[in-house]
Structures are given as C-alpha cells and as structure tokens.
Coordinates of C-alpha atoms in Angstrom, one line a residue:
X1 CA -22.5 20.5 102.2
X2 CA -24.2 22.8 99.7
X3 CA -27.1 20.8 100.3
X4 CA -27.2 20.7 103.9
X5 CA -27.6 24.2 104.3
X6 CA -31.1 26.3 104.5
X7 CA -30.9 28.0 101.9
X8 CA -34.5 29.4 102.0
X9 CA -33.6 31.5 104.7
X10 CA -31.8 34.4 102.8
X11 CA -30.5 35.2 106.7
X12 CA -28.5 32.1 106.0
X13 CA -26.9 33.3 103.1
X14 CA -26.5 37.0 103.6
X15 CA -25.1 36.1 107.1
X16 CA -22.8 32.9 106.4
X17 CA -22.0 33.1 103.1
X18 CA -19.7 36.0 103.3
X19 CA -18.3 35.1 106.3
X20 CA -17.0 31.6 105.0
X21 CA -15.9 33.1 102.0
X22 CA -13.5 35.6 104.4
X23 CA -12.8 32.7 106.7
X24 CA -11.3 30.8 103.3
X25 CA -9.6 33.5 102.1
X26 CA -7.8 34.4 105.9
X27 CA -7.0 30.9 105.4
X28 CA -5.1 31.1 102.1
X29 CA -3.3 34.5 102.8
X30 CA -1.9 33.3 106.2
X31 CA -0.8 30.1 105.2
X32 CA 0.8 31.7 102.2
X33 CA 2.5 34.4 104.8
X34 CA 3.8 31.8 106.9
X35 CA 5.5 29.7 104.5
X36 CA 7.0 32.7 103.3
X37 CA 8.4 34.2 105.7
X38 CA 9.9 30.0 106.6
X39 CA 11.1 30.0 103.5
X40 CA 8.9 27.1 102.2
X41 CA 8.4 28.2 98.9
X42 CA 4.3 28.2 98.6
X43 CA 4.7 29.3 95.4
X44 CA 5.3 25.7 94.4
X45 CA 2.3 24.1 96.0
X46 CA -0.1 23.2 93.5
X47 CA -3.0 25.4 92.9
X48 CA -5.3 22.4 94.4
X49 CA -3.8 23.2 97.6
X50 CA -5.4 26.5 97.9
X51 CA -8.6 25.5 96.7
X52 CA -9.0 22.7 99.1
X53 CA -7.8 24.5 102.3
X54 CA -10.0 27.4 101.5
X55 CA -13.3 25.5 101.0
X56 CA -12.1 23.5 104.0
X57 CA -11.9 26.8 106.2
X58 CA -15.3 27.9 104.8
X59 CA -17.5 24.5 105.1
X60 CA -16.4 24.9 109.6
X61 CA -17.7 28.1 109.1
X62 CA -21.1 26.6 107.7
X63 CA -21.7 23.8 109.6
X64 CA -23.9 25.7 112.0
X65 CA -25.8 27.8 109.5
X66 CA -26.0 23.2 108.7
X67 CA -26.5 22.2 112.2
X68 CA -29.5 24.9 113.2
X69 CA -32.6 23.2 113.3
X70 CA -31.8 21.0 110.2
X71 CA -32.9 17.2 109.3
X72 CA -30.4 14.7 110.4
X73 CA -29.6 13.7 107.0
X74 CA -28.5 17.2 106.1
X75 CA -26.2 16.9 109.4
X76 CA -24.6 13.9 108.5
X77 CA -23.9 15.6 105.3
X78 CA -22.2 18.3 106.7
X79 CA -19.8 16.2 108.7
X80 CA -18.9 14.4 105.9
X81 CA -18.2 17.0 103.5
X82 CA -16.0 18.5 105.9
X83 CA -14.4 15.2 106.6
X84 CA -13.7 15.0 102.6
X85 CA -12.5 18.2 102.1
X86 CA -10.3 17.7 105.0
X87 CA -8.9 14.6 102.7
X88 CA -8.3 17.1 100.3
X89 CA -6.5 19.2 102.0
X90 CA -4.2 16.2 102.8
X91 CA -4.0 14.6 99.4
X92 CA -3.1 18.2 98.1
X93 CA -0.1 18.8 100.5
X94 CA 0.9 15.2 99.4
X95 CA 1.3 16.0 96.0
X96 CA 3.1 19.2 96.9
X97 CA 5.3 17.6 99.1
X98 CA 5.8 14.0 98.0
X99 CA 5.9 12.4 101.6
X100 CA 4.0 9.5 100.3
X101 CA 4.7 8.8 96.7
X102 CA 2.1 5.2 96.7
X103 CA -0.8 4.6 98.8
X104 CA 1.3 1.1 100.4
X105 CA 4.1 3.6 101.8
X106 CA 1.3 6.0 102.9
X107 CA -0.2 3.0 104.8
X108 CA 3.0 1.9 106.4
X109 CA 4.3 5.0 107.4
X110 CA 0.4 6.1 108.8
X111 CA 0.4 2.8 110.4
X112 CA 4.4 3.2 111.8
X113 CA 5.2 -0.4 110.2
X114 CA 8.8 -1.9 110.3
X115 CA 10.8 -0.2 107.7
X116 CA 11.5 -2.9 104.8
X117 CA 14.6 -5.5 106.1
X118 CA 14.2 -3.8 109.6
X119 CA 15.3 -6.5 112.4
X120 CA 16.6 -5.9 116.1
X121 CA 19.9 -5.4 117.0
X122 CA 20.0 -8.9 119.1
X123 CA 19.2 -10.5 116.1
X124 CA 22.7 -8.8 113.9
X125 CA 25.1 -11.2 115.6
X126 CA 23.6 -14.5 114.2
X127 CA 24.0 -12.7 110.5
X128 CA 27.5 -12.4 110.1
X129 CA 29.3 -14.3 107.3
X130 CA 25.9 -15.1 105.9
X131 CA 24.9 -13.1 102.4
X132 CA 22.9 -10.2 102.5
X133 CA 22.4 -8.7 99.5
X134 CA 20.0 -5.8 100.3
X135 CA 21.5 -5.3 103.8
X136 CA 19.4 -4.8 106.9
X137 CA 18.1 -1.6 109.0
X138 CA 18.8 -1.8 112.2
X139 CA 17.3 0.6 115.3
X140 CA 20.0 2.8 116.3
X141 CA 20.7 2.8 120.3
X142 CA 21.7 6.6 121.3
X143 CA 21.7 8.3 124.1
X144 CA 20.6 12.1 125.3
X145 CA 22.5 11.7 128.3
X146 CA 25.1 14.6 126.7
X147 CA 22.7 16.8 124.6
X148 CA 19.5 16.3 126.7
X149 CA 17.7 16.0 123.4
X150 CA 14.9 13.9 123.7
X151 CA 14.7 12.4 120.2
X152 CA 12.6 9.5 118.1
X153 CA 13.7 5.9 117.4
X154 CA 17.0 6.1 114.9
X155 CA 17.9 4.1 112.2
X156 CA 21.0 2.5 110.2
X157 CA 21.0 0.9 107.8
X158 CA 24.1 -1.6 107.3
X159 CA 25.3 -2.5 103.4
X160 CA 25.8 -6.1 102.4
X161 CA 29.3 -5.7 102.8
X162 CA 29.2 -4.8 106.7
X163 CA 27.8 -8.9 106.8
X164 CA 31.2 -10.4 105.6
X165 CA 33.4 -11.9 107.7
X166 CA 33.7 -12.0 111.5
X167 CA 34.5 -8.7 112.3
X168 CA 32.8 -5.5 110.5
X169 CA 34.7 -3.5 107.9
X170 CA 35.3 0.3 108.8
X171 CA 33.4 1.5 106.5
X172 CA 32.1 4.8 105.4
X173 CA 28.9 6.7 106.8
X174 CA 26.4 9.5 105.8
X175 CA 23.8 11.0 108.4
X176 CA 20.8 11.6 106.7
X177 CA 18.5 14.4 107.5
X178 CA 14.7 15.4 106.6
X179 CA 13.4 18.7 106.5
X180 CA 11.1 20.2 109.1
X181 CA 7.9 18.4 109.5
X182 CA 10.0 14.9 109.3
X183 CA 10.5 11.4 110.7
X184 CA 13.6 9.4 111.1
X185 CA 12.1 7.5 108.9
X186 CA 11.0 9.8 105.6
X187 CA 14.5 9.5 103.5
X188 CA 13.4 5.4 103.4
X189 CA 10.0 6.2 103.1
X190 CA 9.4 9.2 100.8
X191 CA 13.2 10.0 99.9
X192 CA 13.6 6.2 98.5
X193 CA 17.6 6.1 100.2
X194 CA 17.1 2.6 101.0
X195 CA 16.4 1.5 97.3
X196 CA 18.8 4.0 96.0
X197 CA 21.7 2.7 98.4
X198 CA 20.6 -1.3 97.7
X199 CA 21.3 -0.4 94.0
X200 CA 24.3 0.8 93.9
X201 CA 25.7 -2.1 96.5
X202 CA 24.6 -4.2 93.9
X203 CA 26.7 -3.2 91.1
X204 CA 29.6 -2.5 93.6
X205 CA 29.7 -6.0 95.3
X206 CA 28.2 -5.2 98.2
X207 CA 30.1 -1.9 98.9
X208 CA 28.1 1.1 99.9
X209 CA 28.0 3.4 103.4
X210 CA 26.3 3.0 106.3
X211 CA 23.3 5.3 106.0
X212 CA 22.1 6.8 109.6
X213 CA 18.3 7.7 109.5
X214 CA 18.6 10.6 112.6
X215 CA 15.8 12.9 114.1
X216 CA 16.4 16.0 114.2
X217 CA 13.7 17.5 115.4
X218 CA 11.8 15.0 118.1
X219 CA 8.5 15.7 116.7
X220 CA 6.5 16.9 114.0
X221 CA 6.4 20.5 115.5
X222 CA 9.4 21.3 116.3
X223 CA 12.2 23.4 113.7
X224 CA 15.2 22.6 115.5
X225 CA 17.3 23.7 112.5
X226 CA 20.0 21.0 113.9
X227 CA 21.3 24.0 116.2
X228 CA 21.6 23.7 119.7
X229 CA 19.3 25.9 121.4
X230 CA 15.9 26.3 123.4
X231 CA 14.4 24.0 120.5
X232 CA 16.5 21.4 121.5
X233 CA 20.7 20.9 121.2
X234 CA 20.4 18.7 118.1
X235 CA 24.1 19.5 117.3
X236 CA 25.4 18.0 120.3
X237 CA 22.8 14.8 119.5
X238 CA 24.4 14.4 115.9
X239 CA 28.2 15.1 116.8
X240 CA 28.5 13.4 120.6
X241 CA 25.9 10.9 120.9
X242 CA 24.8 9.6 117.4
X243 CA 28.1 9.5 115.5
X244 CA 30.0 8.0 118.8
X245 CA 26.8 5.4 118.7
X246 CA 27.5 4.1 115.1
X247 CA 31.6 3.9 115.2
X248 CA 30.7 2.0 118.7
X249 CA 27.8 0.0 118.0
X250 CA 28.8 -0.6 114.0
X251 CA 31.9 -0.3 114.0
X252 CA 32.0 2.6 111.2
X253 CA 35.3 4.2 110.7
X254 CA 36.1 6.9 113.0
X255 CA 38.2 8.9 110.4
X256 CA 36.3 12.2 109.8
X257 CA 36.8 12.0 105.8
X258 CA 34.8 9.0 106.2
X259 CA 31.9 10.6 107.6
X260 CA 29.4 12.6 105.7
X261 CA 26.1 14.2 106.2
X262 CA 23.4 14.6 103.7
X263 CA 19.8 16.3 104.2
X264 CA 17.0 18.2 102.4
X265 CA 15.3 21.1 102.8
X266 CA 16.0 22.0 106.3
X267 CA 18.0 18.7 106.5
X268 CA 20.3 20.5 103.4
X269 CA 21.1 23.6 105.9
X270 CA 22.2 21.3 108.9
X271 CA 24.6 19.2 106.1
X272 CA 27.2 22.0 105.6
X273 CA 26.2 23.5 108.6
X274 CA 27.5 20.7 110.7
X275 CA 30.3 20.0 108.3
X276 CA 31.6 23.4 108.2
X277 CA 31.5 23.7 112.3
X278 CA 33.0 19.9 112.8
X279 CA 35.3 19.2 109.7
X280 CA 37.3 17.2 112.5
X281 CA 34.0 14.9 112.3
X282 CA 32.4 15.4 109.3
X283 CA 34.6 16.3 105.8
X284 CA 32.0 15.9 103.2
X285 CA 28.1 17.1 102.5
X286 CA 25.3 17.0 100.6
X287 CA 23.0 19.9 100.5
X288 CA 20.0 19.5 98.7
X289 CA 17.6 22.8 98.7
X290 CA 18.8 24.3 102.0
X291 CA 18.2 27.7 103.0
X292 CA 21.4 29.8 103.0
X293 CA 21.5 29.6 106.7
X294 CA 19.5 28.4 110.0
X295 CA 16.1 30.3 109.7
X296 CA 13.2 30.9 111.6
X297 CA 12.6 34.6 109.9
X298 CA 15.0 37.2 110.1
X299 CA 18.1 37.4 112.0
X300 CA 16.3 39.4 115.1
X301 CA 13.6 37.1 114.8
X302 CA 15.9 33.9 114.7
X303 CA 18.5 35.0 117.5
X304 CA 15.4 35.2 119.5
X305 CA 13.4 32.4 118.9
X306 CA 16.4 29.6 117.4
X307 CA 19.0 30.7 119.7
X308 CA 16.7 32.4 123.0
X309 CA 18.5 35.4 122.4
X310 CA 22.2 34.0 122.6
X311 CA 23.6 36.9 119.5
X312 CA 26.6 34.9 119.8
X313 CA 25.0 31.9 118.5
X314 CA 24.7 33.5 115.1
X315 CA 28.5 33.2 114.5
X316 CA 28.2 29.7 115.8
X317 CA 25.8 27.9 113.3
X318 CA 25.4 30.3 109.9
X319 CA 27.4 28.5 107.3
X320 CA 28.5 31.4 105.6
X321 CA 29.7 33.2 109.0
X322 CA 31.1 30.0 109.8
X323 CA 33.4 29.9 106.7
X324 CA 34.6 33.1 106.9
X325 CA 36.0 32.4 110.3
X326 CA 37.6 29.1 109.9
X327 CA 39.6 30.0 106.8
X328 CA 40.8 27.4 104.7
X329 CA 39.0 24.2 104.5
X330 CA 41.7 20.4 104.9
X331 CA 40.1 17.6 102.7
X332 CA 36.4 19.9 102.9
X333 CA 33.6 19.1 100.0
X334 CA 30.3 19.5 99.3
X335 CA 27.7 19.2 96.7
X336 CA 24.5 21.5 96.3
X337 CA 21.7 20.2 94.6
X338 CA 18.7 22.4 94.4
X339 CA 15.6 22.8 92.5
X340 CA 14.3 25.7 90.1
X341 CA 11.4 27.4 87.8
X342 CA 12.5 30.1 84.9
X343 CA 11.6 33.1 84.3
X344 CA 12.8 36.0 82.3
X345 CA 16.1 36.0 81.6
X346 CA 18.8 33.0 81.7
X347 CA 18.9 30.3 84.3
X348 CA 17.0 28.5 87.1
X349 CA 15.7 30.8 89.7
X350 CA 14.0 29.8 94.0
X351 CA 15.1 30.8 96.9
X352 CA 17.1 27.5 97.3
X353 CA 19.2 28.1 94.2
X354 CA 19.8 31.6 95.8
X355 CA 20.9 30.0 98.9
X356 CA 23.0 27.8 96.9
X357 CA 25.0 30.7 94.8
X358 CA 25.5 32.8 98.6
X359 CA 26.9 29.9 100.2
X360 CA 29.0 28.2 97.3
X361 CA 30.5 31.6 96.3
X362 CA 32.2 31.5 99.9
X363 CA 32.5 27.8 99.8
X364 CA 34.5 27.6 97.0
X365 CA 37.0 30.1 98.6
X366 CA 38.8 27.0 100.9
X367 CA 35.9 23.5 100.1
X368 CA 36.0 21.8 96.5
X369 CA 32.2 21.9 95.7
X370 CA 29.4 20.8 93.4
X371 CA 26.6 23.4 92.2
X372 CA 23.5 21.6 90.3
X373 CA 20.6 23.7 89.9
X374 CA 17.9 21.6 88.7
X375 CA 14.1 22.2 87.3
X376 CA 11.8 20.5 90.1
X377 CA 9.9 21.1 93.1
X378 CA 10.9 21.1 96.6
X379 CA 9.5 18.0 97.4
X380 CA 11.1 14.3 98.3
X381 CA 11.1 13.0 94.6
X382 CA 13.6 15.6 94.3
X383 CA 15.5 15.1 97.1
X384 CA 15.4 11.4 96.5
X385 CA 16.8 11.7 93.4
X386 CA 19.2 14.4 94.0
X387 CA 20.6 11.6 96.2
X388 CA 20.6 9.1 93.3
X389 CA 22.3 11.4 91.2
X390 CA 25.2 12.1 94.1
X391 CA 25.6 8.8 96.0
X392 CA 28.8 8.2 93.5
X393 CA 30.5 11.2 94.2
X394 CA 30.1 10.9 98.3
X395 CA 31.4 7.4 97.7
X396 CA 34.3 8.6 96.0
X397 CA 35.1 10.7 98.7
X398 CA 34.0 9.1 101.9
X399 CA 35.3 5.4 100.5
X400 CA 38.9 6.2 99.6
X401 CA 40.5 6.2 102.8
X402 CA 38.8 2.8 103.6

C-alpha cells in the first residue's frame, strides 16, 4: 500500500498521513471500549489484533490519497493490501478467540459442511440395534410456535448407547451453549464436544449423554443472553420447545436431575441462569467463564436494552437475585470453570473468575458446587477443555438416576 501512494506530493502526506493514523487509533480505542464495557475481556486479545485492525482502519483511509490519478498497478495494490490486512485482522481474532483451531474446520464451518457423523432423522430408524461406536448427529426438529424465537438449525448428538436395542434408553442430556457471536454448531467445531463426548463413550461402553447443540441467539448479531426479551425469548426456546423436542423426538429422560446445561462465555451465564430459574427442568450446570449475570452494560443500561425496560425482569434472570429468592436448592449443582492471568499478590485474577467467586459465594448457600479457576484465555480451547475436564462429574450426576 505504501507503494501505491504519491508520495511526492507532500499534500499527500501532510494531509492523509495524519488522518489514517487517527482513523487507526479511533479504531483501537473503540473497539477496546466496547468489549469492555461487554465484558469481553480485550485485555486478552493478542497484541497482533490491535496492530492489524489499526493498519486496517488506516490503509481505507488511504486508498484515495491511492486511487487519485494513480497508475493502475498502484490501484490494484491498494486493493490488495487492504484485502490482506483485512485477513489479518481475521486471522488475529482467530487466534484470540480459537473459533477455528485448523484450517480443515475453518473450511467446513466457512463452507457450512455436515458436521462429522451428521445424517437425517429419516435415516435413525434403519440404525437401531446396529453398533455405533462414535454415535451420530442428528438435526434437531423444534418449534417457535411457543417462544416465537426464530432460531438456526439445532443439533443432537445421540451416544452409541442410544443405538442398542429396539427402543432408546432414557438417557441423560446436557444443552450446550456458545457465547455471543456463535453457531449451533461451534461447541463441535471449535469447542471439540463431539471428540470429547466420543472418548469418554468409548471407555464407558457406549454410555455417555445426549449433547443438544442449541442457538441461542439466531444470528451472529444478536446477544440474546438466553433471556426472554425484545432480543428474542430464548428462555421459553430452551425450556418449552427444545427440551420437550428431545424427551419427544429421542426419547431422553424427562426427570429434571437428568438434564443439564453447559455453555461458555455467554453460554456459561445462561447455564446456571436457566438452572437456577427451572431446577424442576434442569438440576445440574456447567459454567465455564460466564459473566456474573446477563449483561449488556450496566443494570440501567441492560433493563433497557435486554429486557425493553421490563425492571421486573431483573429479578427474573440474574442468577444471584435468582438464588436469593428461591432459597434452598433440592438435588441443585454446578461447576464453574473459568480462566485467569496473575498479578500481584496470590491467585488467578479476570473478570470471569470474579464472576465466579460473586455467584458461588451465594451458590454454595443451598447448590453443592465446583470452583476451578484456571490460567488460560477466554477462548474455545479453554472452553473445550474445561468440558473435558468436567464431562465425569456431569455424568456422575445426570447418569445416576438412569
């Protein structure tokens, strides 16, 4: 790009020079702000990111200083740089967030390929009594008739065990939730769930849950904080229409200490969020880096925006308010798994792990809990492995009634 530009007019540089280094720098400072205030911990993005989005910011700012009665070669250069820079930008946020751990899953999520041992639901009665050892996925039929949600294609995934015999066995299931730029189908693709679930049927003869891949949000742009409000009523979605849909369609047990949900990042609020509000659906969670409560900024700011100005709505869906209503917890548990940097003084220290002390020091009042703070990033290595790490635990819990 440098070479694209005139830079024998000194009008070039004393005019566009300055003004792409400002543009870069607005960049940088706004997208630091934002996260911020979302909780999204941009201190954790790697230095890379910065660099890229700033120089990405200031090459648009140059392109016409380019453009203005240049040669087409240094056009074409221009567009390109930007174009690379652009990659950058994208490879950078990558690394911070882990979405795409290789280059294949990059390609088959980009290019929305079947997930792996994906067949059709017609196709599930002509597998009974026949092995499976890594179990299939299966697209999950649900409704919005009740919540009016209008979500993306949902996913189960059925355990090697679900294939024996006629009938299937009531077993065990664990919604699992992204954060909030997500797709149903991130935990197989970036959290590795499917791989993580697959192993341990294979050292416990084909025992393991059902896994439901939901969507929380219905697009890429949308922080629906699994509440039900003007962003859409994902709570109704996941308590009345998907968790009806598997028992139904899969024949999942319907006891609620057979049901769990799991989730990171935002995904980790709405796990003891909808466990706390429905323990007569839900009895066991996973909360891996949630915030301490449904967040879109501060509490004005998140009444107004999360719950289109319903105050009441607050006592509804924060955990902590939650738990302090209900009293003691029947049969309640739930394991917080979050990541952490040190500083001065003992300990792990992020926002998540703050979250995590807040809401487990009222947890532990009436629910039997879990508290790992771990070094890592908020990424979905981390969450991926935080499920790894408790996948026997859930089991434990969510299998002994079966």
């Amino acid at each position: 790009m440098l070479a694209a530009v005139r830079w024998r007019h000194r009008r070039t540089w004393r005019l566009w020079l300055p003004l792409a280094a400002a543009a870069g720098t607005a960049a940088v400072l706004t997208t630091y702000w934002v996260l911020s205030r979302r909780d999204l911990a941009p201190d954790a993005a790697p230095w890379t990111f910065w660099i890229w989005l700033s120089l990405t910011v200031a090459l648009m700012f140059l392109v016409p200083a380019a453009w203005m009665g240049a040669r087409w070669w240094r056009r074409i250069t221009g567009v390109v740089a930007v174009g690379l820079t652009v990659v950058c930008v994208a490879l950078a946020a990558n690394q911070w967030a882990g979405f795409y751990p290789t280059a294949g899953r990059a390609w088959q999520g980009l290019t929305a390929q079947p997930l792996p041992g994906q067949i059709s639901f017609a196709t599930l009665p002509g597998l009974r009594g026949n092995p499976e050892p890594d179990g299939k996925i299966v697209p999950l039929r649900t409704s919005d008739s009740v919540s009016r949600f209008h979500h993306r294609t949902e996913y189960v995934y059925l355990p090697p065990a679900w294939f024996a015999g006629q009938v299937p066995p009531r077993l065990p299931a664990v919604v699992m939730i992204g954060g909030v730029v997500t797709t149903p189908e991130d935990w197989v693709r970036s959290g590795s769930a499917l791989q993580t679930v697959r192993n341990y049927a294979a050292t416990h003869h084909g025992q393991a849950p059902i896994l439901v891949f939901v969507d929380p949000t219905g697009s890429l742009s949308n922080d629906t904080e699994c509440v039900d409000g003007p962003h859409g009523n994902v709570d109704t979605h996941i308590s009345k229409e998907v968790r009806p849909a598997v028992i139904s369609g899969f024949g999942a047990s319907a006891r609620p200490d057979s049901w769990a949900v799991a989730g990171w990042s935002m995904g980790g609020t709405c796990a003891i969020d909808l466990t706390v509000e429905h323990p007569d659906l839900f009895r066991t969670f996973l909360d891996i880096s949630g915030d301490v409560g449904p967040n879109l900024g501060n509490r004005a700011q998140t009444t107004s925006t999360l719950f289109g100005g319903r105050a009441a709505d607050w006592d509804r869906f924060d955990p902590a308010t939650v738990m302090r209503n209900h009293g003691p917890y029947a049969g309640v548990g739930g394991w917080f798994q979050s990541e952490g940097h040190r500083r001065s003084g003992p300990g792990l220290t992020s926002p998540q792990i703050r979250a995590t002390q807040t809401l487990s020091a009222v947890a532990r009042n009436n629910i039997d809990v879990v508290v790992r703070p771990v070094p890592g990033r908020h990424n979905w290595q981390f969450a991926g492995q935080a499920f790894t790490d408790a996948l026997p635990w859930l089991m434990a819990r969510i299998d002994a009634p079966n």
